[in-house]
mmCIF file with all atom_site columns, N, CA and C in Angstrom:
data_model
loop_
_atom_site.group_PDB
_atom_site.id
_atom_site.type_symbol
_atom_site.label_atom_id
_atom_site.label_alt_id
_atom_site.label_comp_id
_atom_site.label_asym_id
_atom_site.label_entity_id
_atom_site.label_seq_id
_atom_site.pdbx_PDB_ins_code
_atom_site.Cartn_x
_atom_site.Cartn_y
_atom_site.Cartn_z
_atom_site.occupancy
_atom_site.B_iso_or_equiv
_atom_site.pdbx_formal_charge
_atom_site.auth_seq_id
_atom_site.auth_comp_id
_atom_site.auth_asym_id
_atom_site.auth_atom_id
_atom_site.pdbx_PDB_model_num
ATOM 1   N N  . MET A 1 1  ? 12.607  -8.538  7.408  1.00 48.00 ? 1  MET A N  1
ATOM 2   C CA . MET A 1 1  ? 11.284  -8.407  6.952  1.00 48.00 ? 1  MET A CA 1
ATOM 3   C C  . MET A 1 1  ? 11.169  -9.207  5.600  1.00 48.00 ? 1  MET A C  1
ATOM 4   N N  . SER A 1 2  ? 10.178  -10.029 5.543  1.00 49.00 ? 2  SER A N  1
ATOM 5   C CA . SER A 1 2  ? 9.827   -10.811 4.494  1.00 49.00 ? 2  SER A CA 1
ATOM 6   C C  . SER A 1 2  ? 9.335   -10.184 3.283  1.00 49.00 ? 2  SER A C  1
ATOM 7   N N  . GLU A 1 3  ? 9.474   -10.704 2.055  1.00 51.00 ? 3  GLU A N  1
ATOM 8   C CA . GLU A 1 3  ? 8.942   -10.037 0.933  1.00 51.00 ? 3  GLU A CA 1
ATOM 9   C C  . GLU A 1 3  ? 7.358   -9.999  0.995  1.00 51.00 ? 3  GLU A C  1
ATOM 10  N N  . GLN A 1 4  ? 6.734   -10.953 1.625  1.00 51.00 ? 4  GLN A N  1
ATOM 11  C CA . GLN A 1 4  ? 5.343   -11.060 1.576  1.00 51.00 ? 4  GLN A CA 1
ATOM 12  C C  . GLN A 1 4  ? 4.841   -9.735  2.608  1.00 51.00 ? 4  GLN A C  1
ATOM 13  N N  . GLU A 1 5  ? 5.606   -9.609  3.674  1.00 48.00 ? 5  GLU A N  1
ATOM 14  C CA . GLU A 1 5  ? 5.287   -8.388  4.543  1.00 48.00 ? 5  GLU A CA 1
ATOM 15  C C  . GLU A 1 5  ? 5.391   -7.156  3.746  1.00 48.00 ? 5  GLU A C  1
ATOM 16  N N  . GLN A 1 6  ? 6.568   -6.804  2.947  1.00 43.00 ? 6  GLN A N  1
ATOM 17  C CA . GLN A 1 6  ? 6.746   -5.736  2.229  1.00 43.00 ? 6  GLN A CA 1
ATOM 18  C C  . GLN A 1 6  ? 5.647   -5.501  1.172  1.00 43.00 ? 6  GLN A C  1
ATOM 19  N N  . GLU A 1 7  ? 5.202   -6.590  0.655  1.00 49.00 ? 7  GLU A N  1
ATOM 20  C CA . GLU A 1 7  ? 4.077   -6.453  -0.414 1.00 49.00 ? 7  GLU A CA 1
ATOM 21  C C  . GLU A 1 7  ? 2.695   -5.817  0.349  1.00 49.00 ? 7  GLU A C  1
ATOM 22  N N  . GLN A 1 8  ? 2.617   -5.941  1.560  1.00 81.00 ? 8  GLN A N  1
ATOM 23  C CA . GLN A 1 8  ? 1.400   -5.508  2.086  1.00 81.00 ? 8  GLN A CA 1
ATOM 24  C C  . GLN A 1 8  ? 1.563   -3.928  2.396  1.00 81.00 ? 8  GLN A C  1
ATOM 25  N N  . LYS A 1 9  ? 2.671   -3.283  2.180  1.00 91.00 ? 9  LYS A N  1
ATOM 26  C CA . LYS A 1 9  ? 2.822   -1.936  2.359  1.00 91.00 ? 9  LYS A CA 1
ATOM 27  C C  . LYS A 1 9  ? 2.858   -1.127  1.080  1.00 91.00 ? 9  LYS A C  1
ATOM 28  N N  . PRO A 1 10 ? 2.369   0.144   1.088  1.00 96.00 ? 10 PRO A N  1
ATOM 29  C CA . PRO A 1 10 ? 2.707   0.992   -0.197 1.00 96.00 ? 10 PRO A CA 1
ATOM 30  C C  . PRO A 1 10 ? 4.042   1.068   -0.531 1.00 96.00 ? 10 PRO A C  1
ATOM 31  N N  . THR A 1 11 ? 4.288   1.006   -1.759 1.00 96.00 ? 11 THR A N  1
ATOM 32  C CA . THR A 1 11 ? 5.745   1.146   -2.232 1.00 96.00 ? 11 THR A CA 1
ATOM 33  C C  . THR A 1 11 ? 6.058   2.227   -3.176 1.00 96.00 ? 11 THR A C  1
ATOM 34  N N  . VAL A 1 12 ? 7.175   2.975   -2.971 1.00 97.00 ? 12 VAL A N  1
ATOM 35  C CA . VAL A 1 12 ? 7.555   4.081   -3.981 1.00 97.00 ? 12 VAL A CA 1
ATOM 36  C C  . VAL A 1 12 ? 8.014   3.350   -5.228 1.00 97.00 ? 12 VAL A C  1
ATOM 37  N N  . VAL A 1 13 ? 7.396   3.888   -6.381 1.00 97.00 ? 13 VAL A N  1
ATOM 38  C CA . VAL A 1 13 ? 7.792   3.560   -7.689 1.00 97.00 ? 13 VAL A CA 1
ATOM 39  C C  . VAL A 1 13 ? 8.577   4.605   -8.501 1.00 97.00 ? 13 VAL A C  1
ATOM 40  N N  . LYS A 1 14 ? 8.447   5.828   -8.071 1.00 97.00 ? 14 LYS A N  1
ATOM 41  C CA . LYS A 1 14 ? 9.192   6.946   -8.619 1.00 97.00 ? 14 LYS A CA 1
ATOM 42  C C  . LYS A 1 14 ? 9.616   7.791   -7.489 1.00 97.00 ? 14 LYS A C  1
ATOM 43  N N  . GLY A 1 15 ? 10.965  7.959   -7.343 1.00 97.00 ? 15 GLY A N  1
ATOM 44  C CA . GLY A 1 15 ? 11.608  8.714   -6.262 1.00 97.00 ? 15 GLY A CA 1
ATOM 45  C C  . GLY A 1 15 ? 10.982  10.038  -6.099 1.00 97.00 ? 15 GLY A C  1
ATOM 46  N N  . PHE A 1 16 ? 10.921  10.515  -4.744 1.00 96.00 ? 16 PHE A N  1
ATOM 47  C CA . PHE A 1 16 ? 10.390  11.918  -4.568 1.00 96.00 ? 16 PHE A CA 1
ATOM 48  C C  . PHE A 1 16 ? 11.037  12.429  -3.312 1.00 96.00 ? 16 PHE A C  1
ATOM 49  N N  . THR A 1 17 ? 10.917  13.668  -3.140 1.00 95.00 ? 17 THR A N  1
ATOM 50  C CA . THR A 1 17 ? 11.476  14.245  -1.815 1.00 95.00 ? 17 THR A CA 1
ATOM 51  C C  . THR A 1 17 ? 10.339  15.167  -1.083 1.00 95.00 ? 17 THR A C  1
ATOM 52  N N  . THR A 1 18 ? 10.284  15.005  0.221  1.00 94.00 ? 18 THR A N  1
ATOM 53  C CA . THR A 1 18 ? 9.462   15.952  0.947  1.00 94.00 ? 18 THR A CA 1
ATOM 54  C C  . THR A 1 18 ? 10.437  16.855  1.603  1.00 94.00 ? 18 THR A C  1
ATOM 55  N N  . PRO A 1 19 ? 9.920   17.812  2.453  1.00 94.00 ? 19 PRO A N  1
ATOM 56  C CA . PRO A 1 19 ? 10.974  18.810  3.085  1.00 94.00 ? 19 PRO A CA 1
ATOM 57  C C  . PRO A 1 19 ? 11.843  18.180  3.968  1.00 94.00 ? 19 PRO A C  1
ATOM 58  N N  . SER A 1 20 ? 11.580  17.016  4.520  1.00 94.00 ? 20 SER A N  1
ATOM 59  C CA . SER A 1 20 ? 12.628  16.380  5.520  1.00 94.00 ? 20 SER A CA 1
ATOM 60  C C  . SER A 1 20 ? 13.034  15.024  5.061  1.00 94.00 ? 20 SER A C  1
ATOM 61  N N  . ARG A 1 21 ? 12.529  14.392  4.012  1.00 95.00 ? 21 ARG A N  1
ATOM 62  C CA . ARG A 1 21 ? 12.967  13.111  3.646  1.00 95.00 ? 21 ARG A CA 1
ATOM 63  C C  . ARG A 1 21 ? 12.978  12.951  2.182  1.00 95.00 ? 21 ARG A C  1
ATOM 64  N N  . ARG A 1 22 ? 13.938  11.957  1.740  1.00 97.00 ? 22 ARG A N  1
ATOM 65  C CA . ARG A 1 22 ? 14.060  11.604  0.398  1.00 97.00 ? 22 ARG A CA 1
ATOM 66  C C  . ARG A 1 22 ? 13.544  10.041  0.312  1.00 97.00 ? 22 ARG A C  1
ATOM 67  N N  . PHE A 1 23 ? 12.749  9.718   -0.670 1.00 97.00 ? 23 PHE A N  1
ATOM 68  C CA . PHE A 1 23 ? 12.191  8.377   -0.945 1.00 97.00 ? 23 PHE A CA 1
ATOM 69  C C  . PHE A 1 23 ? 12.731  7.897   -2.230 1.00 97.00 ? 23 PHE A C  1
ATOM 70  N N  . THR A 1 24 ? 13.251  6.748   -2.245 1.00 97.00 ? 24 THR A N  1
ATOM 71  C CA . THR A 1 24 ? 13.709  6.055   -3.405 1.00 97.00 ? 24 THR A CA 1
ATOM 72  C C  . THR A 1 24 ? 12.866  4.958   -3.990 1.00 97.00 ? 24 THR A C  1
ATOM 73  N N  . ALA A 1 25 ? 12.737  4.628   -5.207 1.00 97.00 ? 25 ALA A N  1
ATOM 74  C CA . ALA A 1 25 ? 12.070  3.605   -5.709 1.00 97.00 ? 25 ALA A CA 1
ATOM 75  C C  . ALA A 1 25 ? 12.295  2.299   -5.004 1.00 97.00 ? 25 ALA A C  1
ATOM 76  N N  . GLY A 1 26 ? 11.214  1.513   -4.778 1.00 96.00 ? 26 GLY A N  1
ATOM 77  C CA . GLY A 1 26 ? 11.564  0.223   -3.956 1.00 96.00 ? 26 GLY A CA 1
ATOM 78  C C  . GLY A 1 26 ? 11.362  0.440   -2.528 1.00 96.00 ? 26 GLY A C  1
ATOM 79  N N  . GLN A 1 27 ? 11.290  1.545   -2.127 1.00 96.00 ? 27 GLN A N  1
ATOM 80  C CA . GLN A 1 27 ? 11.125  1.715   -0.521 1.00 96.00 ? 27 GLN A CA 1
ATOM 81  C C  . GLN A 1 27 ? 9.725   1.620   -0.192 1.00 96.00 ? 27 GLN A C  1
ATOM 82  N N  . THR A 1 28 ? 9.422   1.059   0.915  1.00 96.00 ? 28 THR A N  1
ATOM 83  C CA . THR A 1 28 ? 8.044   1.010   1.498  1.00 96.00 ? 28 THR A CA 1
ATOM 84  C C  . THR A 1 28 ? 7.911   2.198   2.300  1.00 96.00 ? 28 THR A C  1
ATOM 85  N N  . VAL A 1 29 ? 6.525   2.687   2.353  1.00 96.00 ? 29 VAL A N  1
ATOM 86  C CA . VAL A 1 29 ? 6.333   3.971   2.985  1.00 96.00 ? 29 VAL A CA 1
ATOM 87  C C  . VAL A 1 29 ? 4.887   3.813   3.463  1.00 96.00 ? 29 VAL A C  1
ATOM 88  N N  . THR A 1 30 ? 4.685   4.576   4.554  1.00 94.00 ? 30 THR A N  1
ATOM 89  C CA . THR A 1 30 ? 3.317   4.816   5.125  1.00 94.00 ? 30 THR A CA 1
ATOM 90  C C  . THR A 1 30 ? 2.938   6.183   5.146  1.00 94.00 ? 30 THR A C  1
ATOM 91  N N  . PRO A 1 31 ? 1.574   6.491   5.338  1.00 95.00 ? 31 PRO A N  1
ATOM 92  C CA . PRO A 1 31 ? 1.185   7.818   5.323  1.00 95.00 ? 31 PRO A CA 1
ATOM 93  C C  . PRO A 1 31 ? 1.890   8.787   6.399  1.00 95.00 ? 31 PRO A C  1
ATOM 94  N N  . GLN A 1 32 ? 2.182   8.092   7.541  1.00 95.00 ? 32 GLN A N  1
ATOM 95  C CA . GLN A 1 32 ? 2.913   8.819   8.532  1.00 95.00 ? 32 GLN A CA 1
ATOM 96  C C  . GLN A 1 32 ? 4.263   9.211   8.226  1.00 95.00 ? 32 GLN A C  1
ATOM 97  N N  . ASP A 1 33 ? 4.998   8.607   7.213  1.00 95.00 ? 33 ASP A N  1
ATOM 98  C CA . ASP A 1 33 ? 6.278   8.901   6.755  1.00 95.00 ? 33 ASP A CA 1
ATOM 99  C C  . ASP A 1 33 ? 6.268   10.271  5.890  1.00 95.00 ? 33 ASP A C  1
ATOM 100 N N  . ILE A 1 34 ? 5.098   10.636  5.392  1.00 95.00 ? 34 ILE A N  1
ATOM 101 C CA . ILE A 1 34 ? 5.020   11.893  4.477  1.00 95.00 ? 34 ILE A CA 1
ATOM 102 C C  . ILE A 1 34 ? 4.667   12.989  5.309  1.00 95.00 ? 34 ILE A C  1
ATOM 103 N N  . ASP A 1 35 ? 5.510   14.112  5.035  1.00 94.00 ? 35 ASP A N  1
ATOM 104 C CA . ASP A 1 35 ? 5.130   15.338  5.669  1.00 94.00 ? 35 ASP A CA 1
ATOM 105 C C  . ASP A 1 35 ? 5.383   16.407  4.643  1.00 94.00 ? 35 ASP A C  1
ATOM 106 N N  . GLY A 1 36 ? 4.961   17.724  4.844  1.00 93.00 ? 36 GLY A N  1
ATOM 107 C CA . GLY A 1 36 ? 5.091   18.677  3.919  1.00 93.00 ? 36 GLY A CA 1
ATOM 108 C C  . GLY A 1 36 ? 3.674   19.006  3.280  1.00 93.00 ? 36 GLY A C  1
ATOM 109 N N  . PRO A 1 37 ? 3.645   19.861  2.324  1.00 95.00 ? 37 PRO A N  1
ATOM 110 C CA . PRO A 1 37 ? 2.381   20.351  1.713  1.00 95.00 ? 37 PRO A CA 1
ATOM 111 C C  . PRO A 1 37 ? 1.637   19.169  0.763  1.00 95.00 ? 37 PRO A C  1
ATOM 112 N N  . VAL A 1 38 ? 2.380   18.248  0.416  1.00 96.00 ? 38 VAL A N  1
ATOM 113 C CA . VAL A 1 38 ? 1.661   17.256  -0.659 1.00 96.00 ? 38 VAL A CA 1
ATOM 114 C C  . VAL A 1 38 ? 1.316   16.121  0.293  1.00 96.00 ? 38 VAL A C  1
ATOM 115 N N  . PRO A 1 39 ? 0.035   15.736  0.345  1.00 96.00 ? 39 PRO A N  1
ATOM 116 C CA . PRO A 1 39 ? -0.293  14.552  1.312  1.00 96.00 ? 39 PRO A CA 1
ATOM 117 C C  . PRO A 1 39 ? -0.042  13.273  0.639  1.00 96.00 ? 39 PRO A C  1
ATOM 118 N N  . PHE A 1 40 ? -0.176  12.197  1.305  1.00 96.00 ? 40 PHE A N  1
ATOM 119 C CA . PHE A 1 40 ? 0.083   10.826  0.970  1.00 96.00 ? 40 PHE A CA 1
ATOM 120 C C  . PHE A 1 40 ? -0.789  10.445  -0.315 1.00 96.00 ? 40 PHE A C  1
ATOM 121 N N  . ASP A 1 41 ? -2.075  10.772  -0.175 1.00 96.00 ? 41 ASP A N  1
ATOM 122 C CA . ASP A 1 41 ? -2.912  10.459  -1.269 1.00 96.00 ? 41 ASP A CA 1
ATOM 123 C C  . ASP A 1 41 ? -2.662  11.157  -2.493 1.00 96.00 ? 41 ASP A C  1
ATOM 124 N N  . ARG A 1 42 ? -2.185  12.257  -2.543 1.00 96.00 ? 42 ARG A N  1
ATOM 125 C CA . ARG A 1 42 ? -1.671  13.005  -3.639 1.00 96.00 ? 42 ARG A CA 1
ATOM 126 C C  . ARG A 1 42 ? -0.508  12.318  -4.388 1.00 96.00 ? 42 ARG A C  1
ATOM 127 N N  . TRP A 1 43 ? 0.408   11.853  -3.605 1.00 97.00 ? 43 TRP A N  1
ATOM 128 C CA . TRP A 1 43 ? 1.503   11.038  -4.118 1.00 97.00 ? 43 TRP A CA 1
ATOM 129 C C  . TRP A 1 43 ? 1.080   9.825   -4.786 1.00 97.00 ? 43 TRP A C  1
ATOM 130 N N  . VAL A 1 44 ? 0.067   9.085   -4.195 1.00 96.00 ? 44 VAL A N  1
ATOM 131 C CA . VAL A 1 44 ? -0.532  8.054   -5.025 1.00 96.00 ? 44 VAL A CA 1
ATOM 132 C C  . VAL A 1 44 ? -1.220  8.342   -6.213 1.00 96.00 ? 44 VAL A C  1
ATOM 133 N N  . GLU A 1 45 ? -1.891  9.568   -6.196 1.00 97.00 ? 45 GLU A N  1
ATOM 134 C CA . GLU A 1 45 ? -2.505  10.030  -7.479 1.00 97.00 ? 45 GLU A CA 1
ATOM 135 C C  . GLU A 1 45 ? -1.472  10.333  -8.499 1.00 97.00 ? 45 GLU A C  1
ATOM 136 N N  . LEU A 1 46 ? -0.340  10.877  -8.100 1.00 96.00 ? 46 LEU A N  1
ATOM 137 C CA . LEU A 1 46 ? 0.806   11.241  -8.962 1.00 96.00 ? 46 LEU A CA 1
ATOM 138 C C  . LEU A 1 46 ? 1.470   10.097  -9.439 1.00 96.00 ? 46 LEU A C  1
ATOM 139 N N  . GLU A 1 47 ? 1.217   8.949   -8.984 1.00 96.00 ? 47 GLU A N  1
ATOM 140 C CA . GLU A 1 47 ? 1.741   7.639   -9.310 1.00 96.00 ? 47 GLU A CA 1
ATOM 141 C C  . GLU A 1 47 ? 3.245   7.471   -8.872 1.00 96.00 ? 47 GLU A C  1
ATOM 142 N N  . HIS A 1 48 ? 3.561   8.124   -7.803 1.00 97.00 ? 48 HIS A N  1
ATOM 143 C CA . HIS A 1 48 ? 4.891   7.985   -7.178 1.00 97.00 ? 48 HIS A CA 1
ATOM 144 C C  . HIS A 1 48 ? 4.854   6.868   -6.186 1.00 97.00 ? 48 HIS A C  1
ATOM 145 N N  . ILE A 1 49 ? 3.668   6.593   -5.608 1.00 97.00 ? 49 ILE A N  1
ATOM 146 C CA . ILE A 1 49 ? 3.463   5.556   -4.776 1.00 97.00 ? 49 ILE A CA 1
ATOM 147 C C  . ILE A 1 49 ? 2.422   4.482   -5.232 1.00 97.00 ? 49 ILE A C  1
ATOM 148 N N  . VAL A 1 50 ? 2.637   3.212   -5.056 1.00 97.00 ? 50 VAL A N  1
ATOM 149 C CA . VAL A 1 50 ? 1.660   2.378   -5.460 1.00 97.00 ? 50 VAL A CA 1
ATOM 150 C C  . VAL A 1 50 ? 1.094   1.525   -4.296 1.00 97.00 ? 50 VAL A C  1
ATOM 151 N N  . LEU A 1 51 ? -0.127  1.420   -4.118 1.00 94.00 ? 51 LEU A N  1
ATOM 152 C CA . LEU A 1 51 ? -0.686  0.707   -2.972 1.00 94.00 ? 51 LEU A CA 1
ATOM 153 C C  . LEU A 1 51 ? -0.657  -0.697  -3.116 1.00 94.00 ? 51 LEU A C  1
ATOM 154 N N  . PRO A 1 52 ? -0.637  -1.596  -2.249 1.00 91.00 ? 52 PRO A N  1
ATOM 155 C CA . PRO A 1 52 ? -0.716  -2.959  -2.362 1.00 91.00 ? 52 PRO A CA 1
ATOM 156 C C  . PRO A 1 52 ? -1.946  -3.500  -2.861 1.00 91.00 ? 52 PRO A C  1
ATOM 157 N N  . LYS A 1 53 ? -1.938  -4.604  -3.664 1.00 85.00 ? 53 LYS A N  1
ATOM 158 C CA . LYS A 1 53 ? -3.121  -5.133  -4.292 1.00 85.00 ? 53 LYS A CA 1
ATOM 159 C C  . LYS A 1 53 ? -3.628  -5.928  -3.186 1.00 85.00 ? 53 LYS A C  1
ATOM 160 N N  . PRO A 1 54 ? -5.084  -6.025  -3.194 1.00 80.00 ? 54 PRO A N  1
ATOM 161 C CA . PRO A 1 54 ? -5.735  -6.863  -2.231 1.00 80.00 ? 54 PRO A CA 1
ATOM 162 C C  . PRO A 1 54 ? -5.222  -8.401  -2.227 1.00 80.00 ? 54 PRO A C  1
ATOM 163 N N  . ALA A 1 55 ? -5.184  -8.958  -1.203 1.00 71.00 ? 55 ALA A N  1
ATOM 164 C CA . ALA A 1 55 ? -4.684  -10.364 -1.042 1.00 71.00 ? 55 ALA A CA 1
ATOM 165 C C  . ALA A 1 55 ? -5.636  -11.280 -1.597 1.00 71.00 ? 55 ALA A C  1
ATOM 166 N N  . LYS A 1 56 ? -5.187  -12.189 -2.472 1.00 71.00 ? 56 LYS A N  1
ATOM 167 C CA . LYS A 1 56 ? -6.100  -13.392 -2.937 1.00 71.00 ? 56 LYS A CA 1
ATOM 168 C C  . LYS A 1 56 ? -6.186  -14.298 -2.098 1.00 71.00 ? 56 LYS A C  1
ATOM 169 N N  . ALA A 1 57 ? -7.325  -14.995 -2.117 1.00 64.00 ? 57 ALA A N  1
ATOM 170 C CA . ALA A 1 57 ? -7.408  -16.279 -1.207 1.00 64.00 ? 57 ALA A CA 1
ATOM 171 C C  . ALA A 1 57 ? -6.477  -17.397 -1.741 1.00 64.00 ? 57 ALA A C  1
ATOM 172 N N  . GLY A 1 58 ? -5.784  -18.115 -0.768 1.00 63.00 ? 58 GLY A N  1
ATOM 173 C CA . GLY A 1 58 ? -4.880  -19.091 -1.145 1.00 63.00 ? 58 GLY A CA 1
ATOM 174 C C  . GLY A 1 58 ? -5.512  -20.374 -1.646 1.00 63.00 ? 58 GLY A C  1
ATOM 175 N N  . LYS A 1 59 ? -4.793  -21.291 -2.194 1.00 62.00 ? 59 LYS A N  1
ATOM 176 C CA . LYS A 1 59 ? -5.343  -22.597 -2.680 1.00 62.00 ? 59 LYS A CA 1
ATOM 177 C C  . LYS A 1 59 ? -6.013  -23.393 -1.469 1.00 62.00 ? 59 LYS A C  1
ATOM 178 N N  . GLY A 1 60 ? -7.090  -24.045 -1.690 1.00 55.00 ? 60 GLY A N  1
ATOM 179 C CA . GLY A 1 60 ? -7.715  -24.780 -0.863 1.00 55.00 ? 60 GLY A CA 1
ATOM 180 C C  . GLY A 1 60 ? -8.630  -24.086 0.123  1.00 55.00 ? 60 GLY A C  1
ATOM 181 N N  . THR A 1 61 ? -8.574  -22.724 -0.009 1.00 54.00 ? 61 THR A N  1
ATOM 182 C CA . THR A 1 61 ? -9.515  -21.952 0.699  1.00 54.00 ? 61 THR A CA 1
ATOM 183 C C  . THR A 1 61 ? -10.865 -21.681 0.036  1.00 54.00 ? 61 THR A C  1
ATOM 184 N N  . LYS A 1 62 ? -11.759 -22.227 0.619  1.00 57.00 ? 62 LYS A N  1
ATOM 185 C CA . LYS A 1 62 ? -13.077 -22.053 0.031  1.00 57.00 ? 62 LYS A CA 1
ATOM 186 C C  . LYS A 1 62 ? -14.073 -21.177 0.938  1.00 57.00 ? 62 LYS A C  1
ATOM 187 N N  . ALA A 1 63 ? -14.843 -20.489 0.215  1.00 57.00 ? 63 ALA A N  1
ATOM 188 C CA . ALA A 1 63 ? -15.777 -19.601 0.977  1.00 57.00 ? 63 ALA A CA 1
ATOM 189 C C  . ALA A 1 63 ? -16.747 -20.464 1.461  1.00 57.00 ? 63 ALA A C  1
ATOM 190 N N  . THR A 1 64 ? -17.282 -20.348 2.815  1.00 57.00 ? 64 THR A N  1
ATOM 191 C CA . THR A 1 64 ? -18.228 -21.067 3.396  1.00 57.00 ? 64 THR A CA 1
ATOM 192 C C  . THR A 1 64 ? -19.672 -20.690 2.812  1.00 57.00 ? 64 THR A C  1
ATOM 193 N N  . PRO A 1 65 ? -20.280 -21.650 2.370  1.00 57.00 ? 65 PRO A N  1
ATOM 194 C CA . PRO A 1 65 ? -21.727 -21.356 1.808  1.00 57.00 ? 65 PRO A CA 1
ATOM 195 C C  . PRO A 1 65 ? -22.609 -20.763 2.956  1.00 57.00 ? 65 PRO A C  1
ATOM 196 N N  . ALA A 1 66 ? -23.470 -19.839 2.456  1.00 60.00 ? 66 ALA A N  1
ATOM 197 C CA . ALA A 1 66 ? -24.476 -19.306 3.561  1.00 60.00 ? 66 ALA A CA 1
ATOM 198 C C  . ALA A 1 66 ? -25.377 -20.326 3.991  1.00 60.00 ? 66 ALA A C  1
ATOM 199 N N  . GLU A 1 67 ? -25.642 -20.381 5.300  1.00 59.00 ? 67 GLU A N  1
ATOM 200 C CA . GLU A 1 67 ? -26.607 -21.229 5.791  1.00 59.00 ? 67 GLU A CA 1
ATOM 201 C C  . GLU A 1 67 ? -27.966 -20.945 5.345  1.00 59.00 ? 67 GLU A C  1
ATOM 202 N N  . PRO A 1 68 ? -28.643 -22.098 5.041  1.00 61.00 ? 68 PRO A N  1
ATOM 203 C CA . PRO A 1 68 ? -30.088 -21.936 4.589  1.00 61.00 ? 68 PRO A CA 1
ATOM 204 C C  . PRO A 1 68 ? -30.946 -21.210 5.655  1.00 61.00 ? 68 PRO A C  1
ATOM 205 N N  . ASP A 1 69 ? -31.923 -20.402 5.310  1.00 62.00 ? 69 ASP A N  1
ATOM 206 C CA . ASP A 1 69 ? -32.811 -19.712 6.321  1.00 62.00 ? 69 ASP A CA 1
ATOM 207 C C  . ASP A 1 69 ? -33.731 -20.735 6.773  1.00 62.00 ? 69 ASP A C  1
ATOM 208 N N  . THR A 1 70 ? -33.722 -21.218 8.057  1.00 64.00 ? 70 THR A N  1
ATOM 209 C CA . THR A 1 70 ? -34.629 -22.224 8.633  1.00 64.00 ? 70 THR A CA 1
ATOM 210 C C  . THR A 1 70 ? -35.649 -21.630 9.327  1.00 64.00 ? 70 THR A C  1
ATOM 211 N N  . ALA A 1 71 ? -35.712 -20.442 9.654  1.00 62.00 ? 71 ALA A N  1
ATOM 212 C CA . ALA A 1 71 ? -36.789 -19.686 10.303 1.00 62.00 ? 71 ALA A CA 1
ATOM 213 C C  . ALA A 1 71 ? -38.014 -19.526 9.393  1.00 62.00 ? 71 ALA A C  1
ATOM 214 N N  . ALA A 1 72 ? -39.034 -20.334 9.592  1.00 53.00 ? 72 ALA A N  1
ATOM 215 C CA . ALA A 1 72 ? -40.141 -20.011 8.746  1.00 53.00 ? 72 ALA A CA 1
ATOM 216 C C  . ALA A 1 72 ? -41.433 -20.224 9.579  1.00 53.00 ? 72 ALA A C  1
#
């Protein structure tokens, strides 16, 4: 798996344990990986999991201008 693919997934920044799994810092995780009484969103609020930042447009990528309204 490339670094770019890993950046697209939530990442553990502080290790934590659920009833059936242990997560270490640097590990990628999905909501389906989390079980137990503490939901995925709560681990994010507690700053144990960091969500990926939105991807930025690459160089040379221009937004297409809106077409002028020709219906008059």
